Amino acid sequence: MTDNSVLIRLQNIHRTYKVGSDTVHALRGIHLQVRQNEYVAIMGHSGSGKSTLMNVIGCLDRADQGTYEIRGIKTTVMSGAALARIRNEQIGFVFQSYELLPRLNALKNVELPLIYSNVGFLTRRKLAREALERVGLAARMHHRPNQLSGGEKQRVAVARALVAKPSILLADEPTGNLDTQTSAGIMDLFEKLYEQGQTIILVTHEADIACHARRIVRMQDGQILSDVPARQDPAWALIHGPSAEAKETGV
Amino acid sequence: MKSLLKAPLRFFGLLVQSILLALSQIWVNKTRSVLTTLGIIIGVGSVTAVIAGMNGMNAMIMENFEFFGTKKIFLWPERPQTGSQKNANWWQIRFQPEQFEGVLDHCPSVEYLTLISYPGSMTAHHGAHSLENVRIAGVEESWFKIENRSISRGRPFSFLDAQQARRVCIIPQKLQEKLYLDRDCIGQTLQFNHYTFQIIGIVEERPRAFFEGQGDRIEVYIPFRTAQSIRESWIDAMASCRSTDLAEEARAELTFFLRKRRNVKLGEPNNFGVFIMESEVMKVRALMAGLGLVAGAVVSISLLVGGIGIMNIMLVSVSERTREIGLRKAVGARASAILLQFLVEAVMLCLIGGLIGIGIGYFLAFLISHSAGFLEKSQVPGWAVVLAFGFSAAVGIFFGMFPAAKAARLNPIEALRHE
């Protein structure tokens, strides 16, 4: 029944939490499938539930209801330790504020996930070097975060996300702290990784960033508003002008 | 097999990582770490120094007991407080040599026994030289064995000396010097008052225990029966047990034997006293142990305070590094890995403190042993080092557990949002 190319499958995902005495219904029945080598952007305003969705996809958070499978493995029934392992092996996180450890140099920052999968010292070094080369930072691997520019820091973070060869690269507003030019550099990097076969899920509220993806999922009030190829999303028209298809169909 | 090895290997890898991480963390916060561990340093340092000092005192006291002889047993006649002999006169209850006949055959735990009588002090003369107030002690040959004093020149009392009450004497080196006797004076004669004695041996001095007082008085030893023949005087006895473990048995055997020989009826109190040195040793040991316990309790308070300091700084560390913890969890650290990381850090802090503390303890022990003569044997024993390390690690685990558990329980999402 399962299609091998389906990486993640969310069915009827609900998530509520309590803020003070209020109950916030952050996710209200999400259905979502992402296949191997897709490049998906999840868009939405703050409070739309996109961050919660990202946390659920990244196994940082658990749904209250519904099932979530990664590569056919149900995560909803897993223990904390098993979830940690999924995060370690299947997910590569990229955060808005990089989250590099200030006292470690780039290389050691990149090695971090491998420490928790108990990879030997030499292999760890080698994989971390390779990852840094992939993001074009081979020359700066012995620099500490405070010696790196914002764009470089984010590249280190991407290298760290990639080092364990995860199924999904999960990026949360990866360009949120960067200027336009640097952002473009990071988005080019993502494009390159996508072309190399990496599955990417991008969470953003910026239309121009979302338009780098091939598929855009829009969220509002904890529900999926639309889920279409990027070219059919209104954002595309906003950035690139009306697409050829849209002109033809007169949308 | 491979899967069996996997879990311990994984743990070991994580442990090594945690130790390296903890060391770098401590190194980065050098000043803070040292200040934090000050409590542990002082605690361990004082524990080590106190143990060394107690050890020194113990060694000194035990050495003195050894000088005196821990296997010694003293016996003396004593008028009982109650019973039919309550009003007996001293002469009636005196020890009589016949009462001790065959004592060694009946008391298997007793190795030697000697009767002792003191016919009084006399003035010793040799040629033109004389020395007043020399104490004459009538003893048996076994006296030298019990006192552990060897004859450096000449010979001990022989069976005939004792049997025939010969006028022979064994003198200490001091008397030899005071009377300007020849180096080899064996066979020469001495006068004690008007009694003439032949010197048959020279006995070595032994170091005096501090509780014996300054015994400047010179003692000369003559056969027991010779002493009795000069003057029939008061008799004491001294014995030794085969080993200190048998001291209590020896006491019981001697008591039983003497009650029988001295016709003490059933239910009547003893008309003699028995004192075993070992019981004094035990009392001192118990006293020292008690003192050690009190000192241990006092210094363990400083370790407790030190531990609270560790807990405090670990809590600070956890809240400072909340985002780091969140990130580590996001990249796949299990709660147990985070717990281990912080626990190891606390333990490393304590162990470093313990190490410095032991160093200080050694230094203090050095000072103690060089400042007070009677504590010159103050040394830090090996077990104290092990104990101090163990205690430091235990403090680290105990007081590090709460902050580490707090870190391990952090929710990664909230941790990453932490400012």
Short mmCIF file of N, CA, C and O in Angstrom, two decimals, chain B residues 143 186 199 358 386:
data_model
loop_
_atom_site.label_atom_id
_atom_site.label_comp_id
_atom_site.label_asym_id
_atom_site.label_seq_id
_atom_site.Cartn_x
_atom_site.Cartn_y
_atom_site.Cartn_z
N TRP B 143 61.20 -12.68 82.61
CA TRP B 143 60.97 -11.22 82.67
C TRP B 143 61.57 -10.53 81.45
O TRP B 143 60.96 -9.65 80.85
N ILE B 186 81.89 -8.37 82.73
CA ILE B 186 81.26 -9.63 83.12
C ILE B 186 82.21 -10.40 84.05
O ILE B 186 83.41 -10.51 83.76
N ILE B 199 78.51 -9.68 88.42
CA ILE B 199 77.82 -9.25 87.19
C ILE B 199 77.89 -10.39 86.19
O ILE B 199 78.98 -10.87 85.88
N ILE B 358 43.28 17.18 47.71
CA ILE B 358 44.24 16.17 48.17
C ILE B 358 45.65 16.76 48.18
O ILE B 358 46.42 16.54 49.11
N VAL B 386 41.82 7.51 48.11
CA VAL B 386 40.71 6.83 47.43
C VAL B 386 39.38 7.34 47.99
O VAL B 386 38.45 7.67 47.25
#
